[in-house]
PDB file of C-alpha atoms in Angstrom:
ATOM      1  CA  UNK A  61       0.000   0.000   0.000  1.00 60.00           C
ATOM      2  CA  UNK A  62       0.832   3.849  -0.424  1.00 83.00           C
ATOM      3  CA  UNK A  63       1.857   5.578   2.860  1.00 93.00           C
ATOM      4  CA  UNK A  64      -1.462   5.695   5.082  1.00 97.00           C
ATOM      5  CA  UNK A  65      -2.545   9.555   5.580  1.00 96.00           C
ATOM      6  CA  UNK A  66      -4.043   8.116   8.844  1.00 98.00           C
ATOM      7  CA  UNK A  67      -2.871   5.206  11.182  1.00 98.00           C
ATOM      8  CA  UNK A  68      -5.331   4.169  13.472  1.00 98.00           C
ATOM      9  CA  UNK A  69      -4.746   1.528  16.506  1.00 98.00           C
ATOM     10  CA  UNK A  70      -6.486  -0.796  19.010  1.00 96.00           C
ATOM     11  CA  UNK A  71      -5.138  -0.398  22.673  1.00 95.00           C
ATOM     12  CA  UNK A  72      -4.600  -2.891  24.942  1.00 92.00           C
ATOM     13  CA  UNK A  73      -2.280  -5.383  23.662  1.00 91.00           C
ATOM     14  CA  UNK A  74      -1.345  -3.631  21.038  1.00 96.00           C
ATOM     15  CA  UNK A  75      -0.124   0.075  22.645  1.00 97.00           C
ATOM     16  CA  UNK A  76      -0.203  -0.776  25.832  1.00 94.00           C
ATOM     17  CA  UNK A  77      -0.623  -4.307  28.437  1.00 90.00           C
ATOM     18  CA  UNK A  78      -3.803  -4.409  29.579  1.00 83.00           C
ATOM     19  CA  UNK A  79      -5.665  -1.632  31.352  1.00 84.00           C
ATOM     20  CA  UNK A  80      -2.030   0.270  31.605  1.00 89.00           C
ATOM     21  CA  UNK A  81      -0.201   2.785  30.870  1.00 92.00           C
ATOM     22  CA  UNK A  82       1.683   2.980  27.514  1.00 95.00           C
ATOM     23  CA  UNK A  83       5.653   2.049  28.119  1.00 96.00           C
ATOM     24  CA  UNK A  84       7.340   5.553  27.786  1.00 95.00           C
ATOM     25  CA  UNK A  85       9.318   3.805  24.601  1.00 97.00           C
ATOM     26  CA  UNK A  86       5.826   3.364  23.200  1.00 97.00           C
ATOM     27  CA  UNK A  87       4.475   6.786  24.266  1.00 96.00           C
ATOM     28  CA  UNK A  88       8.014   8.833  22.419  1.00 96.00           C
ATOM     29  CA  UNK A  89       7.062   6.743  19.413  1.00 97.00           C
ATOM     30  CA  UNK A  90       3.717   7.410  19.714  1.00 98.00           C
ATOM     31  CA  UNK A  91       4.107  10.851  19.938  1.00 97.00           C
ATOM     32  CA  UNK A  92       6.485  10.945  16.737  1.00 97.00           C
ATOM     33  CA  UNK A  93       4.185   9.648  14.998  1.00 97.00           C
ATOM     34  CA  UNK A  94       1.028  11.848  15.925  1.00 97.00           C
ATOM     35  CA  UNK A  95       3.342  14.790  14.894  1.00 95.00           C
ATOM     36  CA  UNK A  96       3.753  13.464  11.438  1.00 96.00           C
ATOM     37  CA  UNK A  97       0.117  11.640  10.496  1.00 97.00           C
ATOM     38  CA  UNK A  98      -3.440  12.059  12.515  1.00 97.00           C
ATOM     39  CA  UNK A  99      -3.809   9.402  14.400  1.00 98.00           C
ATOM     40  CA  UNK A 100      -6.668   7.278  15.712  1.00 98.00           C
ATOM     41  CA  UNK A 101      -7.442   4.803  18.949  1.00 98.00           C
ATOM     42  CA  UNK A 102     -10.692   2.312  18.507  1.00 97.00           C
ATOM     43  CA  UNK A 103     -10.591  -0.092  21.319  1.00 93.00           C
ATOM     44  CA  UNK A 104     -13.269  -1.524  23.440  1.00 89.00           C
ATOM     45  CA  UNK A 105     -12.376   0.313  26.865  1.00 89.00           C
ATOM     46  CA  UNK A 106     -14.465   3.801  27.726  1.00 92.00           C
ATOM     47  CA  UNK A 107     -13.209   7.199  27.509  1.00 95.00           C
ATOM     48  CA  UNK A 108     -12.066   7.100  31.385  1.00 94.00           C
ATOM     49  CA  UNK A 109      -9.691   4.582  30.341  1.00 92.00           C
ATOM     50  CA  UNK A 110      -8.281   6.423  26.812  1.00 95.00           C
ATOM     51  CA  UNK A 111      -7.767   9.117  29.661  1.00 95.00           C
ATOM     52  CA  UNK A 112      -5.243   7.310  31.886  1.00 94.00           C
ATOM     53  CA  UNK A 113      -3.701   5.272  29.822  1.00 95.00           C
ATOM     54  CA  UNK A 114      -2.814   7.468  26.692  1.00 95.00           C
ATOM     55  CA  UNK A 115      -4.730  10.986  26.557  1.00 95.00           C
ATOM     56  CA  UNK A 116      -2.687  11.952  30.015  1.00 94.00           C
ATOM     57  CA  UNK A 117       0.732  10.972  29.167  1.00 94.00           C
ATOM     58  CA  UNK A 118       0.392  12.599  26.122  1.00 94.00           C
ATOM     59  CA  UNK A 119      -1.207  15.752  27.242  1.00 91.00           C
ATOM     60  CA  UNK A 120       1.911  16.091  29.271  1.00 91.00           C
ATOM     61  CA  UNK A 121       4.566  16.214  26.750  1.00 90.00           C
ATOM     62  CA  UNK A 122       5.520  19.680  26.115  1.00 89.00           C
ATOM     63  CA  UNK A 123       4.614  21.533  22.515  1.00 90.00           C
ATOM     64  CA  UNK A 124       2.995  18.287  21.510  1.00 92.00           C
ATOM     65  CA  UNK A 125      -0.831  19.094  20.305  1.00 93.00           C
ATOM     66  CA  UNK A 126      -3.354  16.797  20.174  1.00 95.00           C
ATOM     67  CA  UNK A 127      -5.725  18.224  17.358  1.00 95.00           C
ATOM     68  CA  UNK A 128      -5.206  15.141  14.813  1.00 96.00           C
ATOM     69  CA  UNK A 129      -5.903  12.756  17.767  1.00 97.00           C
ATOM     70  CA  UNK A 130      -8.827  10.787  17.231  1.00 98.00           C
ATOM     71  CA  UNK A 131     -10.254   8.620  20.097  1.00 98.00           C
ATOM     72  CA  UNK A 132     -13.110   6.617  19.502  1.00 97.00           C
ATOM     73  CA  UNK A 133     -13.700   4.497  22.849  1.00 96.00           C
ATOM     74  CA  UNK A 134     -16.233   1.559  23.193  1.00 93.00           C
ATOM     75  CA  UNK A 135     -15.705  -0.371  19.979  1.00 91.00           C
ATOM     76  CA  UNK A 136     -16.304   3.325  17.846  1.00 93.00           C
ATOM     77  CA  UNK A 137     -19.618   3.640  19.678  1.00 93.00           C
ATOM     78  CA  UNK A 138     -18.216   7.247  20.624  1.00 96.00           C
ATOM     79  CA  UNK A 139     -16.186   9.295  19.391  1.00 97.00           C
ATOM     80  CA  UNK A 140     -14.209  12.358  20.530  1.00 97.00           C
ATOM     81  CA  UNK A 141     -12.154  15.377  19.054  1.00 96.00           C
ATOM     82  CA  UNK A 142      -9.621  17.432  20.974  1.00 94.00           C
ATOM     83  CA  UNK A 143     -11.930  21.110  21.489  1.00 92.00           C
ATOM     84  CA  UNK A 144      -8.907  23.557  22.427  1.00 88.00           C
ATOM     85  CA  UNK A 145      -9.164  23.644  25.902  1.00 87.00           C
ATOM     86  CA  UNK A 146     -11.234  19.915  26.331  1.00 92.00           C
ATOM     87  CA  UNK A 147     -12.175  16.638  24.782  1.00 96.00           C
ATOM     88  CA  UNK A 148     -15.909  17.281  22.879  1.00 96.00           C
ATOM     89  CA  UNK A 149     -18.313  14.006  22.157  1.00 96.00           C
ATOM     90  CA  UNK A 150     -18.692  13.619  18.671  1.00 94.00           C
ATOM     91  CA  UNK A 151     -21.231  11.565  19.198  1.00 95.00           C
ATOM     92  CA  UNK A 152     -22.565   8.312  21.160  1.00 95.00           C
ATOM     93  CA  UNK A 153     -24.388   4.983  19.858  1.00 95.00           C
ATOM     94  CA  UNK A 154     -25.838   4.479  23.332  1.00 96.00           C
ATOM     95  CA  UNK A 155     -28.011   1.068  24.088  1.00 96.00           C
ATOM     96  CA  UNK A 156     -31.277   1.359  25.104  1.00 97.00           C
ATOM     97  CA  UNK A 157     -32.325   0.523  28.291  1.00 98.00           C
ATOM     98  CA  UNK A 158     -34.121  -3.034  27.428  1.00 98.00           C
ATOM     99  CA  UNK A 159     -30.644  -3.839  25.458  1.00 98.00           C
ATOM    100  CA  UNK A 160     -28.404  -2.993  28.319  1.00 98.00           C
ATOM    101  CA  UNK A 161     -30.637  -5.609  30.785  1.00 98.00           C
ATOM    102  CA  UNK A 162     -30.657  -8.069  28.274  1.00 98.00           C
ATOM    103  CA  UNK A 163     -27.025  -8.128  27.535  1.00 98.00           C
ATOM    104  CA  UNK A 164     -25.900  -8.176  31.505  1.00 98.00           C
ATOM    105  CA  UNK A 165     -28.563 -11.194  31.992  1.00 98.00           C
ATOM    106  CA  UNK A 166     -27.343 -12.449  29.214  1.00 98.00           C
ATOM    107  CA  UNK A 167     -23.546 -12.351  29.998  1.00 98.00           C
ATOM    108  CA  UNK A 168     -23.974 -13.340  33.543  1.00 98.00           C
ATOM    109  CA  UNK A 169     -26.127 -16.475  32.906  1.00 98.00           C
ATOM    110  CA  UNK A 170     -23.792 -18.100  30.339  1.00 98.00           C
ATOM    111  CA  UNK A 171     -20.756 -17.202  32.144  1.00 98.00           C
ATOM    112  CA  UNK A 172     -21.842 -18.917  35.351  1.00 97.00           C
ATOM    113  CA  UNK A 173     -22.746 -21.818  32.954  1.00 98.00           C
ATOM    114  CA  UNK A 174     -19.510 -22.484  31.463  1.00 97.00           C
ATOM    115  CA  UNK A 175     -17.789 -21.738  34.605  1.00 97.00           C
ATOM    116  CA  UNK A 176     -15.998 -18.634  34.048  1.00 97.00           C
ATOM    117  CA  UNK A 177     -17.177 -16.695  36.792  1.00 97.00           C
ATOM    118  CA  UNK A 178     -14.671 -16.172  39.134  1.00 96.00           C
ATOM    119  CA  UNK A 179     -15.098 -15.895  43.177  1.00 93.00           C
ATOM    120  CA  UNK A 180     -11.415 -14.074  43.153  1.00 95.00           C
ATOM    121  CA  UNK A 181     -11.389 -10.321  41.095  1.00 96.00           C
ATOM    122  CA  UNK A 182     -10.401  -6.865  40.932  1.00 96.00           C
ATOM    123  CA  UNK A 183     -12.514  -4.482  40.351  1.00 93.00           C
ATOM    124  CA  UNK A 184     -16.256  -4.579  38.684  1.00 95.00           C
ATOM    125  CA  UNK A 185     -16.800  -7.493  36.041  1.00 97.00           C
ATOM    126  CA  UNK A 186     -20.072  -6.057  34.595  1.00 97.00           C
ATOM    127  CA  UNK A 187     -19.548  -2.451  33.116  1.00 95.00           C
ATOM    128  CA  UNK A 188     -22.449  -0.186  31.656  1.00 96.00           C
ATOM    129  CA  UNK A 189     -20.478   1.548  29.537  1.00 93.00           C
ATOM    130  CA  UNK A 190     -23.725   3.529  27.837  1.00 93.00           C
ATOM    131  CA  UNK A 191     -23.157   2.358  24.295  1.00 94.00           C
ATOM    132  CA  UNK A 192     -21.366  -1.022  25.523  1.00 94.00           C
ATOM    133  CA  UNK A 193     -21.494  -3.863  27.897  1.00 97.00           C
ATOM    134  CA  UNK A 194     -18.588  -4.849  28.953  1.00 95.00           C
ATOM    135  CA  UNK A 195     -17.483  -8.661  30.554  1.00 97.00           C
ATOM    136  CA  UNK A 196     -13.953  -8.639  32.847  1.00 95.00           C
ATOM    137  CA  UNK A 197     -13.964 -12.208  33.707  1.00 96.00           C
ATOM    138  CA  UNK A 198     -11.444 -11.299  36.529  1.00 96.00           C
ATOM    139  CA  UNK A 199     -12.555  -7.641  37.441  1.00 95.00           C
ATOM    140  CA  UNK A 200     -11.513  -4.118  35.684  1.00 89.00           C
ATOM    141  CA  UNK A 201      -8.254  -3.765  38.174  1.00 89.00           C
ATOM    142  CA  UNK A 202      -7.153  -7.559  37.823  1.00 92.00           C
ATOM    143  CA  UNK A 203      -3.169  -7.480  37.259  1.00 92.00           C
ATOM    144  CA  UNK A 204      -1.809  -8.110  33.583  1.00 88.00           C
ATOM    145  CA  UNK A 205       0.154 -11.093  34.754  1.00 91.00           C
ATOM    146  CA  UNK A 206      -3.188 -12.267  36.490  1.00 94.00           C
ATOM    147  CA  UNK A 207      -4.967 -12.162  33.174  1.00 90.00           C
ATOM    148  CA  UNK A 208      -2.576 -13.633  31.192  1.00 88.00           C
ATOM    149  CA  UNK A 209      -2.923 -17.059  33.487  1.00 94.00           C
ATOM    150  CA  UNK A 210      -6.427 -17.061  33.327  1.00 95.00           C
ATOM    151  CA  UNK A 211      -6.650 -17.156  29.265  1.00 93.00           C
ATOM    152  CA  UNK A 212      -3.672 -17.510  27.635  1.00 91.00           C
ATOM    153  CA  UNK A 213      -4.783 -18.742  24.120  1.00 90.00           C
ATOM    154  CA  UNK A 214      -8.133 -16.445  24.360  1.00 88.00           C
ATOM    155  CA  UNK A 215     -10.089 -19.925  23.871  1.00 92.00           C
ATOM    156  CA  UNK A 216     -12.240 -18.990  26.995  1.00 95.00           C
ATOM    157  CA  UNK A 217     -13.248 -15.826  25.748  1.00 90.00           C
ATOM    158  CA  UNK A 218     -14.071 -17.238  22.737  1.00 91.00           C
ATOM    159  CA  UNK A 219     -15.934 -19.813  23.530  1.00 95.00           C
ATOM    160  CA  UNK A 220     -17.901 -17.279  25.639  1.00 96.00           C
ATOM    161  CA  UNK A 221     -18.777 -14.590  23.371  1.00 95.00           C
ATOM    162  CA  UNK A 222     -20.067 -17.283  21.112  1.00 96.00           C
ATOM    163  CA  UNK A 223     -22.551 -18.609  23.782  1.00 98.00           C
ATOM    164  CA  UNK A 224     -23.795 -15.114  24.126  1.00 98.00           C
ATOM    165  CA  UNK A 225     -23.933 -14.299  20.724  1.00 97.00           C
ATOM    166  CA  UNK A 226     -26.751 -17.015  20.718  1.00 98.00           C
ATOM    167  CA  UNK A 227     -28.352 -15.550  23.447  1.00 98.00           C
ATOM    168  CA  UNK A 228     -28.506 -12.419  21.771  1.00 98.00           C
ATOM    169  CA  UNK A 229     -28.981 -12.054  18.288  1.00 97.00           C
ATOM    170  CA  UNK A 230     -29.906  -8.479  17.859  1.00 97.00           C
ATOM    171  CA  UNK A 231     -26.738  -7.141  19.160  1.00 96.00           C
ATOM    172  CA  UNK A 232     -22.901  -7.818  18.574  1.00 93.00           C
ATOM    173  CA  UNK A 233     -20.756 -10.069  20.603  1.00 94.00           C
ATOM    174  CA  UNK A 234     -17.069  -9.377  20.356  1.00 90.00           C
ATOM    175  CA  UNK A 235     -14.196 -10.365  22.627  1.00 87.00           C
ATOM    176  CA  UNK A 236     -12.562  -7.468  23.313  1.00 81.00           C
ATOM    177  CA  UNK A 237      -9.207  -7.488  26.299  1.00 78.00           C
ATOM    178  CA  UNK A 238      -7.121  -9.986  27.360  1.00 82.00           C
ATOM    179  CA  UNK A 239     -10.046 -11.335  29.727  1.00 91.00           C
ATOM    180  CA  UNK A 240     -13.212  -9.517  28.275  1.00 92.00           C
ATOM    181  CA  UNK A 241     -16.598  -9.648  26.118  1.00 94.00           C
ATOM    182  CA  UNK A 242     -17.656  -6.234  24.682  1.00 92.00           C
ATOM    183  CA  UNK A 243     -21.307  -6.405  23.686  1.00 95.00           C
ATOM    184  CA  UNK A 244     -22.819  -3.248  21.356  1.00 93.00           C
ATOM    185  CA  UNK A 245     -25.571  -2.477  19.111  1.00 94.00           C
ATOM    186  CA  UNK A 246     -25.848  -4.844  16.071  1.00 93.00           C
ATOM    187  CA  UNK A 247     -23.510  -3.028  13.473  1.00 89.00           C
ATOM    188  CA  UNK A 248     -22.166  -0.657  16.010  1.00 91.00           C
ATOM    189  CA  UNK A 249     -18.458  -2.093  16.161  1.00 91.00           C
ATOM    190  CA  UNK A 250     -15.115  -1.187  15.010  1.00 93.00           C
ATOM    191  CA  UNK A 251     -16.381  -1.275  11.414  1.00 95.00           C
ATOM    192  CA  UNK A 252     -18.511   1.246  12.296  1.00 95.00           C
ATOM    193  CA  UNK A 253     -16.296   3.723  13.834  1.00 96.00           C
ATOM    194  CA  UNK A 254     -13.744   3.520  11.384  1.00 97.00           C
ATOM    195  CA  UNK A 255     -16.508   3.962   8.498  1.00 97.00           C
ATOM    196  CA  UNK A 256     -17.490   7.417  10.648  1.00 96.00           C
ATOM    197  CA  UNK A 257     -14.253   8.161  11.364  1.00 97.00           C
ATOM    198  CA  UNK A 258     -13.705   8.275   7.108  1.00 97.00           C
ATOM    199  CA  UNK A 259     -16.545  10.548   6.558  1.00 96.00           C
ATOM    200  CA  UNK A 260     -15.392  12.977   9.299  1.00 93.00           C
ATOM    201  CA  UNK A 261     -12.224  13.418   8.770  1.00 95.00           C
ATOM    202  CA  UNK A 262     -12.596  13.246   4.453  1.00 97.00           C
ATOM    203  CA  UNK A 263      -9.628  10.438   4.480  1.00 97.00           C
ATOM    204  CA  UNK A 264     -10.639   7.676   2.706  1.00 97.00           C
ATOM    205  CA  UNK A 265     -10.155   3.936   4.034  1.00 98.00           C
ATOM    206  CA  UNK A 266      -8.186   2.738   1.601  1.00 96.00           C
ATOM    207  CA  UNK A 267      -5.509   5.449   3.176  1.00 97.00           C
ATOM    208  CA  UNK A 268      -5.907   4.301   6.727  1.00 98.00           C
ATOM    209  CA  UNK A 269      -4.129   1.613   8.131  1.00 98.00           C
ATOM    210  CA  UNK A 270      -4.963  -0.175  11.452  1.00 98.00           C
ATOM    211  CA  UNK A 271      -2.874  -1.713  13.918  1.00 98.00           C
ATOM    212  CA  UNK A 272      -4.642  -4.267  15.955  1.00 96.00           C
ATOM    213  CA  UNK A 273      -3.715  -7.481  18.019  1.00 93.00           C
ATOM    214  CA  UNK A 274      -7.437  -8.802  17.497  1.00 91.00           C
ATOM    215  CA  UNK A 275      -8.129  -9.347  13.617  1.00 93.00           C
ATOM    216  CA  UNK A 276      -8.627 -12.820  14.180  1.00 90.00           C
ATOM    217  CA  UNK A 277     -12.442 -13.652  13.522  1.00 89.00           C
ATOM    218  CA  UNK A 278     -13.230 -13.650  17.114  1.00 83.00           C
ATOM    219  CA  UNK A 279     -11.704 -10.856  17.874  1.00 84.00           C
ATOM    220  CA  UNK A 280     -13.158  -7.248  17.995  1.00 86.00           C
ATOM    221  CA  UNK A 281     -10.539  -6.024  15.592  1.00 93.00           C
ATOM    222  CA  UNK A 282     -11.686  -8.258  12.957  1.00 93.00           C
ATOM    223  CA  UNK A 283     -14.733  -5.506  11.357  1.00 92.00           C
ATOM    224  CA  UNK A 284     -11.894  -3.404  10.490  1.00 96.00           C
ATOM    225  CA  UNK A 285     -10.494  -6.083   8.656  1.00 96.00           C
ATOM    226  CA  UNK A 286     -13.375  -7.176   7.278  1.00 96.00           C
ATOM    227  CA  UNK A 287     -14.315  -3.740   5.976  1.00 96.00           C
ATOM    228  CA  UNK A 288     -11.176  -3.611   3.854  1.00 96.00           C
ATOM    229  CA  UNK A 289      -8.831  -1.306   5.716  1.00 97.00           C
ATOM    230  CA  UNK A 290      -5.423  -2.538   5.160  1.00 97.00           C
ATOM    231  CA  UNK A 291      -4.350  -4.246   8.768  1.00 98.00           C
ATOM    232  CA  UNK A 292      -1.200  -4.588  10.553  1.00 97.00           C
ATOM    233  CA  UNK A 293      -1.424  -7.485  12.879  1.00 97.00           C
ATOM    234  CA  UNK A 294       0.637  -7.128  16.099  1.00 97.00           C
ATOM    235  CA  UNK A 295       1.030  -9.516  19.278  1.00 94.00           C
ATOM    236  CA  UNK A 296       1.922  -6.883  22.049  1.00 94.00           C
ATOM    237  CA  UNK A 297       2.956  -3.092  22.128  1.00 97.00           C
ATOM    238  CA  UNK A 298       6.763  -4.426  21.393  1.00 97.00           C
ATOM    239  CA  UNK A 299       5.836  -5.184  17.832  1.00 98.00           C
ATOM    240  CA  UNK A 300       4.282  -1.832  17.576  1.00 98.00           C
ATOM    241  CA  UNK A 301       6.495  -0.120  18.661  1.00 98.00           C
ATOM    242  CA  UNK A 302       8.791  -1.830  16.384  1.00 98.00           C
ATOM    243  CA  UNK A 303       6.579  -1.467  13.407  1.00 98.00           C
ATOM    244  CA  UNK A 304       6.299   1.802  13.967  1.00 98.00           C
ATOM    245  CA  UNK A 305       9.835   2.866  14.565  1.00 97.00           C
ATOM    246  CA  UNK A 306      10.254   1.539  10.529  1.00 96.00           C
ATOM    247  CA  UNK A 307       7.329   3.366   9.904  1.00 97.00           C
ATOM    248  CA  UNK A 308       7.961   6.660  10.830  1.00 97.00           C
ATOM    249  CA  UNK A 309      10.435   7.438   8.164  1.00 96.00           C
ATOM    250  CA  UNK A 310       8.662   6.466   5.673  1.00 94.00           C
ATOM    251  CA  UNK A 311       5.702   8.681   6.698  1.00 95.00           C
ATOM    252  CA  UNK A 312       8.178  11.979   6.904  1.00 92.00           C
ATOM    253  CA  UNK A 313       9.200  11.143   3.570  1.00 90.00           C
ATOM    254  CA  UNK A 314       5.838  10.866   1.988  1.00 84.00           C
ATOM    255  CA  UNK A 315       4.937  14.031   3.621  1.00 75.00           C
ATOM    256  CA  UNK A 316       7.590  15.910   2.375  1.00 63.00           C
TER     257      UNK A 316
END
């Protein structure tokens, strides 16, 4: 492909380990890049969570601006631009409220079924996330190394969001974090936010390119993929960062 005029990325497990911070080798290239193409994060966690793990670090780099930041929490069920003095809600696919019971019933019940609800967690493992319902089999807070253990080839996850995909056929089942479901509206995924995030910002998706961990079929990366948006498949913010570090260069020259 030509050089992308817009890279967008999934978070955790791709910029960052779960539910942290990005590495500060990851947040320099990070930065370099945002200073050379706009730049877009699509990942299933809400906008609390773009906050501490990315939108903070950056915001306290010196001279670096964050206009052609694009953060698009919950799957792309929100969006959000950078105002000049605050963060401004593009706008929201919220559930309704019979969707939202249905999809916490619906979680709860199967996971207790297969026997993946755990006695031992950290944190909430039900989130209401407005336009998302969100499954942390060991809590929000659970430790990365913690999370790892409990799923390390993602089969359990898997295997879950398929049971509640039956359960609920009018809305979309993904599995989202190292430990997590992410349930949405039916069509409202990562498709979806990257087909808004086109018409906003007048750059085509053939001229995006996406940088996920999660393109398998399962995962909640895989709409992009689907959709035709060149992909970059990664297996932890190391390759990124490496990917990105060849990048780079490439994208100065093309701009030049």
């Amino acid at each position: 492909m030509t050089a992308p005029r817009l890279v967008a990325f999934d978070l955790d497990d791709t910029l960052a380990p779960s539910k942290s911070s990005l590495d500060p080798r990851m947040l320099e290239t990070f930065a370099a890049l945002l200073e050379t193409v706009p730049v877009a994060v699509i990942s299933g966690g809400n906008f609390q969570q773009f906050e501490q793990q990315l939108v903070t670090p950056l915001s306290q780099r010196t001279g670096l601006t964050l206009d052609d930041l694009h953060l698009l929490p919950t799957c792309g069920t929100r969006y959000y631009r950078w105002a000049g003095d605050d963060w401004a809600l593009q706008y929201a696919e919220d559930l309704t409220d019979d969707e939202k019971a249905r999809a916490l019933a619906a979680v709860e019940a199967v996971a207790k079924d297969a026997g993946y609800w755990e006695s031992e967690t950290w944190g909430d493992i039900l989130e209401d996330r407005g336009s998302q319902i969100t499954f942390s089999a060991l809590g929000q807070a659970a430790p990365v190394d913690v999370k790892k253990q409990w799923d390390p080839t993602g089969a359990k996850k898997d295997d879950l969001r398929r049971r509640v995909q039956a359960e609920l056929p009018d809305l979309e089942v993904r599995s989202g974090g190292s430990t997590s479901v992410d349930i949405t509206r039916k069509g409202i995924d990562k498709a979806y936010g990257m087909q808004r995030l086109a018409e906003i910002t007048g750059v085509a998706l053939d001229d995006m390119l996406f940088v996920g961990d999660r393109l398998d079929p399962e995962g909640n990366d895989y709409p992009v993929k689907a959709l035709g948006v060149p992909c970059h498949a990664v297996e932890g913010w190391e390759d990124t960062d490496a990917f990105l570090t060849e990048l780079i260069p490439t994208l100065r020259v093309a701009s030049v």
